[in-house]
Coordinates of C-alpha atoms in Angstrom, one line a residue:
M13 CA 32.5 5.8 8.4
R14 CA 30.8 9.2 8.5
N15 CA 32.8 9.5 11.8
A16 CA 35.9 7.7 10.0
A17 CA 35.2 10.6 7.0
F18 CA 35.4 13.4 9.9
R19 CA 38.2 12.0 11.4
H20 CA 40.7 12.4 8.4
A21 CA 39.0 15.5 7.5
L22 CA 40.1 17.2 11.0
S23 CA 43.8 14.8 10.1
A24 CA 44.0 16.6 7.4
C25 CA 42.7 20.0 8.8
A26 CA 46.1 19.8 11.2
V27 CA 48.7 18.7 8.8
V28 CA 47.6 21.7 7.1
L29 CA 47.7 24.8 9.9
A30 CA 51.0 21.8 11.2
L31 CA 52.8 22.6 7.7
A32 CA 52.1 26.1 7.0
A33 CA 53.4 26.9 10.0
S34 CA 56.2 25.7 8.9
S35 CA 56.7 27.0 5.8
L36 CA 56.0 29.9 7.3
P37 CA 59.7 31.6 8.9
S38 CA 59.1 32.7 12.2
A39 CA 59.5 36.5 13.2
A40 CA 63.5 36.5 14.7
A41 CA 64.3 33.8 11.2
A42 CA 62.3 36.8 9.0
Q43 CA 63.4 39.6 9.7
E44 CA 67.1 39.5 11.1
L45 CA 70.0 39.4 8.8
K46 CA 73.8 39.2 9.7
I47 CA 76.4 40.2 7.2
A48 CA 80.2 39.6 8.2
V49 CA 82.4 42.1 7.6
A50 CA 86.7 42.3 6.6
A51 CA 87.5 45.1 8.5
D52 CA 87.8 46.5 11.8
I53 CA 85.0 49.1 12.9
T54 CA 87.0 51.2 15.1
S55 CA 84.5 53.5 16.5
M56 CA 80.7 55.3 15.8
D57 CA 81.4 57.8 16.3
P58 CA 81.0 59.3 12.6
H59 CA 83.5 63.1 13.0
F60 CA 85.8 60.4 14.3
F61 CA 87.7 59.4 11.4
N62 CA 87.2 59.2 8.4
L63 CA 87.4 55.4 7.3
F64 CA 85.8 53.4 5.8
P65 CA 84.6 50.5 8.2
N66 CA 83.7 53.1 10.7
N67 CA 81.1 54.6 8.1
N68 CA 79.7 52.1 6.6
V69 CA 78.3 51.8 9.2
A70 CA 77.6 55.7 10.1
E71 CA 75.0 54.6 6.9
H72 CA 72.6 53.5 9.1
I73 CA 73.3 55.1 12.0
F74 CA 72.6 58.9 10.3
D75 CA 71.7 60.1 7.9
K76 CA 72.9 63.1 5.3
L77 CA 72.1 66.1 3.0
V78 CA 73.3 65.0 0.2
Q79 CA 73.0 60.7 -0.7
M80 CA 74.5 58.9 -3.5
D81 CA 73.5 56.1 -5.5
A82 CA 74.6 52.9 -6.1
D83 CA 76.9 54.3 -8.8
S84 CA 78.2 56.4 -6.8
K85 CA 75.5 59.7 -8.4
M86 CA 74.1 61.9 -5.4
I87 CA 70.7 61.8 -5.3
P88 CA 68.2 63.2 -2.0
G89 CA 68.4 62.8 1.8
L90 CA 68.2 65.4 4.2
A91 CA 67.2 68.0 1.4
T92 CA 65.3 67.5 -0.8
S93 CA 66.9 69.7 -3.6
W94 CA 69.5 72.1 -4.0
K95 CA 71.1 75.4 -5.9
V96 CA 73.6 78.0 -6.7
I97 CA 72.1 81.3 -5.1
D98 CA 75.6 83.1 -5.0
P99 CA 79.3 82.0 -5.8
T100 CA 79.8 81.2 -2.5
T101 CA 75.7 80.8 -0.6
W102 CA 74.7 77.2 -2.0
E103 CA 70.5 76.6 -1.1
F104 CA 69.2 73.4 0.5
K105 CA 65.3 72.8 1.1
L106 CA 64.5 69.9 4.0
R107 CA 63.3 67.3 3.7
K108 CA 59.0 67.0 6.3
G109 CA 58.8 65.3 8.8
V110 CA 62.5 63.3 10.3
K111 CA 63.5 62.3 14.4
F112 CA 66.3 61.4 15.6
H113 CA 66.2 58.3 17.0
R114 CA 64.4 59.9 20.5
R115 CA 61.5 61.8 18.7
Q116 CA 63.4 65.3 18.3
R117 CA 62.5 66.5 15.5
S118 CA 65.8 67.4 13.2
S119 CA 66.0 71.2 12.2
P120 CA 68.5 72.3 9.7
P121 CA 72.5 72.3 10.3
R122 CA 74.9 74.5 12.2
T123 CA 72.2 77.2 12.8
S124 CA 71.6 79.5 15.5
R125 CA 68.7 77.4 17.5
S126 CA 69.5 74.2 15.7
R127 CA 69.2 70.7 16.9
S128 CA 71.1 69.0 14.5
T129 CA 74.8 69.9 14.4
A130 CA 76.6 69.0 10.1
C131 CA 80.7 67.5 11.8
R132 CA 82.1 68.3 15.3
T133 CA 85.9 68.8 15.4
C134 CA 87.4 65.8 17.4
P135 CA 91.5 66.0 18.9
N136 CA 93.6 62.5 17.8
S137 CA 91.2 61.9 14.2
P138 CA 94.1 60.6 12.8
G139 CA 91.9 60.7 9.2
P140 CA 89.1 64.3 10.0
F141 CA 86.9 65.1 7.8
S142 CA 88.3 68.7 8.4
A143 CA 89.0 68.3 4.5
L144 CA 85.7 68.5 3.9
H145 CA 84.8 71.1 6.1
Q146 CA 86.6 73.1 7.8
G147 CA 88.4 76.4 6.4
D148 CA 85.5 77.0 4.5
R149 CA 82.6 76.8 5.2
R150 CA 81.4 79.7 7.6
E151 CA 77.5 79.3 9.6
G152 CA 74.5 77.9 7.7
D153 CA 71.9 80.7 7.8
R154 CA 68.7 79.4 8.3
R155 CA 66.4 81.1 6.1
S156 CA 63.2 79.2 7.2
R157 CA 61.9 76.0 8.9
T158 CA 62.9 73.9 5.0
R159 CA 65.3 76.2 3.8
S160 CA 68.4 76.5 4.4
A161 CA 71.9 78.4 2.8
S162 CA 74.9 77.0 3.8
S163 CA 77.9 79.6 2.5
T164 CA 81.2 79.5 2.0
R165 CA 83.6 81.2 2.2
R166 CA 84.7 81.2 -1.5
R167 CA 83.4 79.3 -4.4
I168 CA 83.4 75.1 -3.7
P169 CA 81.1 74.1 -6.1
S170 CA 81.3 70.4 -5.2
S171 CA 78.9 72.0 -2.2
P172 CA 76.6 69.8 -2.3
N173 CA 79.4 66.7 -3.3
D174 CA 80.8 67.7 -0.1
L175 CA 77.9 67.0 2.5
S176 CA 77.4 64.0 0.8
T177 CA 80.1 62.4 3.3
I178 CA 79.2 64.4 6.2
Y179 CA 76.6 63.2 9.0
I180 CA 75.0 64.8 10.8
V181 CA 73.8 64.2 14.0
S182 CA 72.2 65.4 16.9
K183 CA 73.4 68.9 18.5
K184 CA 71.7 68.4 21.5
V185 CA 73.4 65.4 22.1
A186 CA 76.4 65.3 20.9
T187 CA 77.5 68.5 22.2
G188 CA 80.4 68.1 25.2
A189 CA 80.5 64.1 23.4
T190 CA 83.1 62.0 23.3
T191 CA 84.2 59.6 20.9
E192 CA 83.2 56.7 23.6
D193 CA 80.1 58.2 24.7
F194 CA 78.9 57.4 20.9
N195 CA 81.1 54.0 21.6
S196 CA 78.6 52.8 23.6
G197 CA 75.5 54.3 21.9
K198 CA 74.9 57.4 24.7
A199 CA 75.4 60.0 22.0
A200 CA 75.0 57.6 19.1
I201 CA 71.3 59.3 18.3
G202 CA 71.2 60.4 14.5
S203 CA 68.2 60.0 12.4
G204 CA 68.8 57.2 9.9
R205 CA 67.1 53.6 8.6
Y206 CA 68.7 52.2 11.7
K207 CA 69.5 52.2 16.1
L208 CA 72.7 51.8 17.9
V209 CA 71.4 48.5 19.9
K210 CA 75.1 47.7 21.5
Y211 CA 79.3 47.9 19.8
M212 CA 81.5 45.7 20.9
S213 CA 85.1 46.5 19.4
G214 CA 86.4 43.5 16.8
D215 CA 83.8 41.4 17.2
R216 CA 79.7 42.7 16.0
V217 CA 77.7 45.8 15.7
D218 CA 73.9 45.6 16.4
L219 CA 71.7 47.4 15.2
V220 CA 67.5 47.5 15.5
R221 CA 65.4 49.2 12.9
N222 CA 64.4 52.7 13.4
D223 CA 60.5 52.1 12.4
N224 CA 60.4 56.3 12.8
Y225 CA 62.2 56.3 9.5
W226 CA 61.5 59.3 7.4
G227 CA 61.3 57.2 3.5
E228 CA 61.6 53.1 2.9
K229 CA 61.8 50.7 5.7
S230 CA 64.3 47.9 5.4
P231 CA 62.6 44.5 5.6
W232 CA 65.4 43.3 8.5
D233 CA 64.2 43.9 12.0
K234 CA 67.2 43.4 13.6
V235 CA 71.3 43.2 12.4
T236 CA 74.2 42.5 12.3
F237 CA 77.7 43.7 11.4
K238 CA 79.9 40.1 12.4
I239 CA 83.6 41.1 12.4
I240 CA 85.3 38.6 10.7
K241 CA 89.4 39.7 9.5
N242 CA 89.9 35.9 8.6
E243 CA 88.9 35.3 5.4
P244 CA 88.4 31.6 5.3
A245 CA 86.9 32.4 8.6
R246 CA 83.9 34.0 7.2
V247 CA 83.5 31.9 4.1
A248 CA 83.0 28.5 6.5
A249 CA 80.5 31.3 8.4
L250 CA 78.6 32.1 4.9
L251 CA 79.2 28.5 4.2
S252 CA 77.6 26.9 7.8
G253 CA 75.0 29.1 7.7
D254 CA 76.4 31.3 10.6
V255 CA 76.0 34.9 8.6
D256 CA 74.2 35.1 5.7
A257 CA 76.2 37.4 3.3
I258 CA 80.2 38.4 3.4
E259 CA 81.8 40.9 2.0
Q260 CA 84.7 40.9 0.2
P261 CA 84.9 36.6 -0.1
P262 CA 89.1 35.8 -0.9
T263 CA 90.1 35.6 -5.3
A264 CA 90.7 31.6 -4.2
D265 CA 87.6 30.7 -2.5
L266 CA 84.9 32.4 -5.8
A267 CA 85.6 29.3 -8.2
R268 CA 83.5 27.2 -4.8
I269 CA 80.8 29.6 -4.0
K270 CA 80.0 30.4 -7.5
G271 CA 79.6 27.1 -7.8
D272 CA 76.9 26.4 -5.5
P273 CA 73.1 26.5 -5.8
K274 CA 72.6 27.5 -2.6
F275 CA 74.6 31.1 -2.9
T276 CA 75.2 34.1 -5.5
V277 CA 78.5 36.1 -6.2
T278 CA 78.8 40.0 -6.8
S279 CA 80.4 42.4 -7.8
K280 CA 80.5 46.1 -9.2
I281 CA 84.7 48.0 -10.0
S282 CA 84.7 50.1 -6.8
H283 CA 86.2 53.9 -6.2
R284 CA 88.7 52.6 -4.5
V285 CA 92.2 53.5 -5.4
I286 CA 94.9 51.0 -4.2
Y287 CA 97.8 53.1 -3.6
F288 CA 101.9 53.0 -2.3
N289 CA 102.2 56.7 0.1
F290 CA 106.1 57.6 -0.9
D291 CA 107.8 59.1 2.4
H292 CA 109.0 62.8 1.1
L293 CA 110.9 64.5 4.1
E294 CA 113.6 65.5 4.5
R295 CA 115.5 63.3 6.8
S296 CA 117.0 59.8 7.0
S297 CA 113.5 57.2 6.2
P298 CA 113.2 54.8 9.1
F299 CA 113.4 52.3 7.0
I300 CA 115.4 52.2 4.1
T301 CA 119.2 51.0 4.9
D302 CA 122.4 50.5 2.3
K303 CA 122.7 47.1 1.6
A304 CA 124.9 46.4 4.8
G305 CA 121.4 48.3 6.5
K306 CA 122.8 50.7 8.4
P307 CA 120.2 53.8 7.1
L308 CA 121.0 56.3 5.2
A309 CA 121.5 59.5 6.1
K310 CA 119.5 61.1 2.5
N311 CA 115.7 60.2 2.2
P312 CA 116.4 58.4 -1.7
L313 CA 112.3 58.6 -2.3
L314 CA 112.7 62.5 -3.0
D315 CA 114.3 61.8 -5.7
V316 CA 111.8 61.2 -8.5
R317 CA 114.3 58.8 -10.7
V318 CA 114.1 56.4 -7.2
R319 CA 110.3 57.6 -7.1
R320 CA 109.4 56.2 -11.3
A321 CA 112.1 52.9 -11.0
I322 CA 110.0 51.8 -8.2
S323 CA 106.8 52.4 -10.8
K324 CA 108.5 50.3 -13.8
A325 CA 109.4 47.6 -11.0
I326 CA 106.1 46.8 -10.0
N327 CA 104.3 44.8 -12.9
R328 CA 100.5 46.5 -12.5
Q329 CA 99.4 43.6 -14.7
A330 CA 100.5 40.4 -13.1
I331 CA 99.4 41.7 -10.2
V332 CA 96.0 41.4 -11.6
D333 CA 95.8 38.6 -13.7
R334 CA 97.8 36.8 -10.6
V335 CA 97.0 37.9 -7.4
M336 CA 93.5 39.3 -7.5
E337 CA 92.5 36.4 -10.5
G338 CA 91.4 39.3 -12.4
Q339 CA 89.3 41.1 -10.5
G340 CA 90.7 44.4 -10.4
V341 CA 92.0 46.7 -12.8
P342 CA 95.6 48.3 -13.2
S343 CA 95.4 51.9 -12.8
G344 CA 98.0 54.8 -13.1
Q345 CA 95.5 57.4 -11.4
L346 CA 93.5 58.3 -9.4
V347 CA 90.3 57.7 -9.8
S348 CA 88.3 54.9 -12.1
E349 CA 87.1 55.9 -16.1
K350 CA 83.7 56.1 -14.7
L351 CA 84.3 58.5 -12.1
F352 CA 84.6 62.9 -13.2
G353 CA 88.0 63.9 -13.8
N354 CA 89.6 60.2 -14.6
V355 CA 92.1 61.0 -17.5
P356 CA 90.5 59.5 -20.5
G357 CA 94.6 57.4 -21.8
L358 CA 97.0 57.9 -18.6
K359 CA 98.3 53.9 -17.3
A360 CA 101.7 53.5 -15.2
D361 CA 103.1 52.7 -17.9
A362 CA 103.1 56.8 -19.4
L363 CA 105.0 57.6 -16.7
R364 CA 107.6 55.5 -17.9
R365 CA 111.8 57.5 -19.2
R366 CA 114.5 57.3 -20.5
R367 CA 116.6 53.6 -20.4
R368 CA 119.2 56.1 -18.9
E369 CA 117.3 57.7 -16.7
E370 CA 115.6 54.7 -14.6
A371 CA 118.9 52.9 -14.3
D372 CA 119.7 56.4 -12.2
G373 CA 116.9 55.4 -9.8
R374 CA 117.3 52.0 -9.1
S375 CA 121.3 52.1 -8.5
R376 CA 120.7 55.4 -6.2
L377 CA 118.5 52.8 -4.1
S378 CA 120.7 49.9 -4.3
G379 CA 120.5 49.2 -0.7
R380 CA 117.6 48.0 1.1
F381 CA 113.7 49.2 2.1
Q382 CA 110.4 47.7 4.0
H383 CA 107.5 48.1 2.6
H384 CA 104.7 48.1 5.1
D385 CA 101.1 46.7 4.7
P386 CA 97.6 47.1 6.5
R387 CA 96.6 43.6 7.7
S388 CA 92.4 43.5 8.7
R389 CA 91.7 46.0 6.6
R390 CA 89.5 46.6 4.1
A391 CA 91.0 48.5 1.9
A392 CA 93.8 46.7 1.6
T393 CA 91.6 43.2 2.0
S394 CA 94.2 39.6 1.7
T395 CA 94.5 40.1 -1.9
T396 CA 95.5 43.8 -1.3
R397 CA 98.5 42.2 0.7
R398 CA 98.8 39.3 -1.6
S399 CA 99.7 42.4 -4.1
C400 CA 102.9 44.3 -1.6
R401 CA 103.4 41.0 -0.8
R402 CA 104.1 39.4 -4.8
S403 CA 104.4 43.5 -6.2
R404 CA 108.5 41.7 -5.6
R405 CA 108.0 38.6 -7.6
C406 CA 105.9 41.1 -10.2
S407 CA 109.6 43.4 -10.9
R408 CA 111.1 43.1 -13.3
G409 CA 114.7 44.3 -12.4
S410 CA 115.5 47.0 -9.5
A411 CA 118.1 47.0 -7.6
S412 CA 117.1 47.3 -3.8
R413 CA 115.6 45.0 -2.1
R414 CA 112.8 44.6 -0.9
R415 CA 110.3 43.3 2.0
S416 CA 107.7 43.1 3.0
R417 CA 105.7 44.1 6.4
P418 CA 101.9 44.0 7.5
R419 CA 100.4 46.1 10.7
R420 CA 98.1 45.8 11.8
W421 CA 95.3 47.8 10.7
G422 CA 94.5 49.5 14.7
R423 CA 98.0 50.8 14.2
T424 CA 98.7 51.8 11.1
P425 CA 96.6 54.7 10.7
A426 CA 98.1 56.5 13.0
R427 CA 101.1 55.6 13.4
A428 CA 101.7 56.5 9.1
S429 CA 99.8 59.9 10.5
K430 CA 102.9 60.6 12.4
Q431 CA 105.3 59.3 9.4
E432 CA 106.6 56.8 10.4
F433 CA 106.6 54.6 7.6
S434 CA 108.8 54.9 4.1
F435 CA 106.7 53.3 1.7
H436 CA 103.1 51.9 2.2
M437 CA 100.2 50.5 0.8
V438 CA 97.0 51.4 1.7
G439 CA 93.2 53.0 0.3
W440 CA 91.9 55.3 -0.9
G441 CA 87.9 55.5 -2.4
A442 CA 86.6 58.6 -4.2
S443 CA 83.9 59.2 -1.5
T444 CA 82.4 62.9 -3.7
G445 CA 82.5 60.5 -6.9
E446 CA 85.1 62.1 -7.9
A447 CA 88.6 63.2 -8.6
S448 CA 89.2 66.3 -6.6
S449 CA 88.2 63.6 -3.1
P450 CA 91.4 62.0 -3.7
L451 CA 93.5 65.3 -5.0
R452 CA 92.5 67.6 -1.7
S453 CA 93.1 64.4 0.2
L454 CA 96.2 62.9 -1.0
L455 CA 98.5 64.8 -2.6
A456 CA 97.2 68.6 -1.6
T457 CA 99.7 70.6 0.7
F458 CA 98.7 69.4 4.3
N459 CA 97.3 72.4 6.0
R460 CA 95.1 71.7 9.0
D461 CA 93.4 75.3 8.8
K462 CA 92.8 74.3 4.7
G463 CA 91.5 71.2 5.7
L464 CA 94.4 69.9 3.4
G465 CA 96.6 66.5 3.0
A466 CA 94.0 65.0 6.1
V467 CA 95.4 62.4 4.6
N468 CA 98.8 63.1 3.6
W469 CA 100.5 60.5 5.4
G470 CA 103.8 61.0 3.0
R471 CA 103.7 64.3 3.5
Y472 CA 104.1 65.0 -0.7
S473 CA 104.3 68.4 -1.6
N474 CA 104.2 70.2 -5.3
V475 CA 103.2 74.3 -5.3
K476 CA 101.2 74.0 -9.4
V477 CA 100.2 71.0 -7.7
D478 CA 98.3 72.8 -4.9
Y479 CA 97.4 75.5 -6.7
L480 CA 95.5 73.5 -9.4
I481 CA 93.3 71.6 -6.8
E482 CA 92.5 75.5 -5.3
Q483 CA 91.3 76.6 -8.2
A484 CA 90.0 73.3 -9.3
L485 CA 87.1 73.9 -6.6
Q486 CA 86.4 76.7 -6.9
Q487 CA 84.8 76.4 -10.7
V488 CA 81.1 76.7 -10.7
D489 CA 81.7 75.4 -14.2
D490 CA 81.9 71.8 -14.7
E491 CA 83.9 71.0 -17.6
N492 CA 86.4 73.6 -16.7
R493 CA 86.5 71.8 -13.4
R494 CA 87.2 69.0 -15.3
V495 CA 89.4 70.0 -16.9
M496 CA 91.4 71.5 -13.7
L497 CA 91.1 68.0 -11.8
Q498 CA 92.7 65.9 -14.9
N499 CA 95.5 69.0 -15.2
A500 CA 96.2 68.3 -11.8
T501 CA 95.9 64.8 -11.9
K502 CA 98.9 64.1 -14.8
L503 CA 100.9 66.8 -12.8
A504 CA 100.9 64.7 -10.0
M505 CA 101.0 61.3 -11.3
E506 CA 104.1 62.6 -13.8
D507 CA 105.7 63.1 -10.6
L508 CA 104.7 59.8 -8.1
G509 CA 103.6 62.1 -4.9
I510 CA 102.1 58.8 -4.9
M511 CA 101.8 54.9 -7.0
P512 CA 98.9 54.1 -7.4
I513 CA 98.4 49.8 -7.9
H514 CA 94.8 48.6 -9.2
F515 CA 91.0 49.9 -8.9
Q516 CA 90.2 46.0 -7.2
F517 CA 86.4 44.9 -7.7
T518 CA 84.4 44.7 -4.8
I519 CA 82.7 41.4 -3.8
W520 CA 80.1 40.1 -2.0
A521 CA 78.2 36.7 -2.0
T522 CA 75.1 35.7 0.1
K523 CA 72.9 33.1 0.0
K524 CA 70.6 32.0 -2.3
N525 CA 67.9 33.8 -0.2
V526 CA 69.1 37.2 -0.5
A527 CA 70.1 39.5 -3.6
Y528 CA 72.3 42.5 -2.8
T529 CA 72.8 45.5 -5.4
P530 CA 75.9 45.8 -5.3
R531 CA 77.5 50.1 -5.6
T532 CA 80.0 51.2 -7.0
D533 CA 81.1 52.9 -3.0
E534 CA 81.8 49.1 -1.5
Y535 CA 79.3 49.5 1.0
T536 CA 78.1 46.9 2.6
L537 CA 74.3 48.5 3.3
A538 CA 72.2 46.3 5.1
F539 CA 68.6 48.0 3.8
Q540 CA 70.1 47.0 -0.1
F541 CA 69.8 43.3 1.2
Q542 CA 67.0 42.4 -0.1
P543 CA 64.7 38.8 0.0
V544 CA 64.1 37.2 -2.6
G545 CA 61.6 34.4 -3.2
R546 CA 60.4 34.3 0.4
R547 CA 57.1 34.9 0.0
S548 CA 56.5 32.9 -3.5
R549 CA 58.3 30.6 -2.5
D550 CA 56.6 31.0 0.2
R551 CA 52.2 30.7 -1.2
L552 CA 53.6 28.4 -3.6
R553 CA 54.3 26.0 -0.5
F554 CA 50.9 26.3 1.6
E555 CA 49.4 26.4 -2.1
G556 CA 50.2 23.4 -2.2
V557 CA 49.9 21.8 0.6
R558 CA 45.8 23.2 0.2
A559 CA 45.5 21.4 -2.6
R560 CA 46.8 18.2 -0.9
A561 CA 44.4 19.0 1.6
D562 CA 41.6 19.3 -0.5
G563 CA 42.5 15.8 -1.6
A564 CA 42.3 13.9 0.9
R565 CA 39.1 15.7 2.0
A566 CA 37.5 14.9 -1.1
V567 CA 38.7 10.6 -0.4
P568 CA 35.5 10.6 2.0
R569 CA 33.4 12.8 -0.2
H570 CA 34.1 10.7 -2.9
R571 CA 33.0 7.1 -0.8

């Protein structure tokens, strides 16, 4: 009897150990996060192209002086604090103990003895960061090991906002490095939460956690960003368990995903505006013809009445309701109501004019024109592409015939930056959290020396708008700057330099055991995904196993 009881107890212990081991996730499973992203990541060079998918990955590898929280509010990054010294100088107090991935200690950016640099000039960039640093910023002044001063040629009160978009790289490694060196990983040396392991264009990005990171450690040891442009394939990857999370699930599948208890859906209105660019050049516009298909000698989009007629013809609310399935907000301006510089009450309907003027504008565009939209681009996902296609269906009395022509996003920036389109859809996120970002990048007259109009692909130009933008960028007083940004926005929207359509909601779908904090800036950040209930479930399961084992051991004792 005693031997039988001993063997029974031994068997119970074996069961406990086996069940306990099975209840604890393996190191690989517990620490690896796989995310399916919707758009192609074109480069690992954080200074080559101010493109959202690229910046999203750069957020993991590189640091910035100033960070943004989930609501696009400034928080300390490599700089713990900042203040104005004089009208043209900001002082930043630098964080101690920051190291680059190769054990190189970080120093204040842009100083003569610095081991780090804030921004490089990259040739042939289709969307440079020049609007945020070039032409205004002078060489930094290192005042001590923990303080650095950033001086400008003129007053720029938004310097901290601007620096929240510039990634710090190792000067020793980045000097002379090419974009290919970053893509291979040779020069992709930052001080961020993760290190680059491998970048495969069009396929994936593999990261490994930086255990020497100065801040809070991410719960994930390994992170893989899988590039899955096809929406059904992205949803299938989540449902099959191939990935732990996806971004931008199609609105048509939201009900299905929400109804499955194994998954969770989160969303938040973003700071991204979806808009159409007009061709503002005096030429025969390449994709506008008469009814017979012959090119027009004069670009009709130069006439503001034509642009207003097009805007009037698009029913933005119908696009949001029918195409976006409610996951958006109609827009007649550049930033949503929660961001700095929003104009209260400014809607697309406010741009309407007299019926006679509208009819005149429509008659001047009584021909054919093509509008292009980027395919496989986060700023214009399939819902946005459907917006582009259905803008024709949601139009009201337009005399022209329109044709939608999707373009692959990888080809779109290069062609758009060369002004090869007449009328194309794209998106822009106000990364600085205020209206100055789209105003000076999208609507200011293109000026490479001043760093203005860097993404003004339609080459819109209005001297009054330029004046208001430049004055607003120099206003130290927040209220004065707000008023000037609002006035610049109203004037540019009255003139329809670009045509806003809607602000989109950003949506994420995750497994039930993974939670994500939705962000206004749309970033899909691996370190903001958190495991849900793992420890609680494991602890309860282990305690249940132990209780059953205790009961098994108790049987021989009672006997």
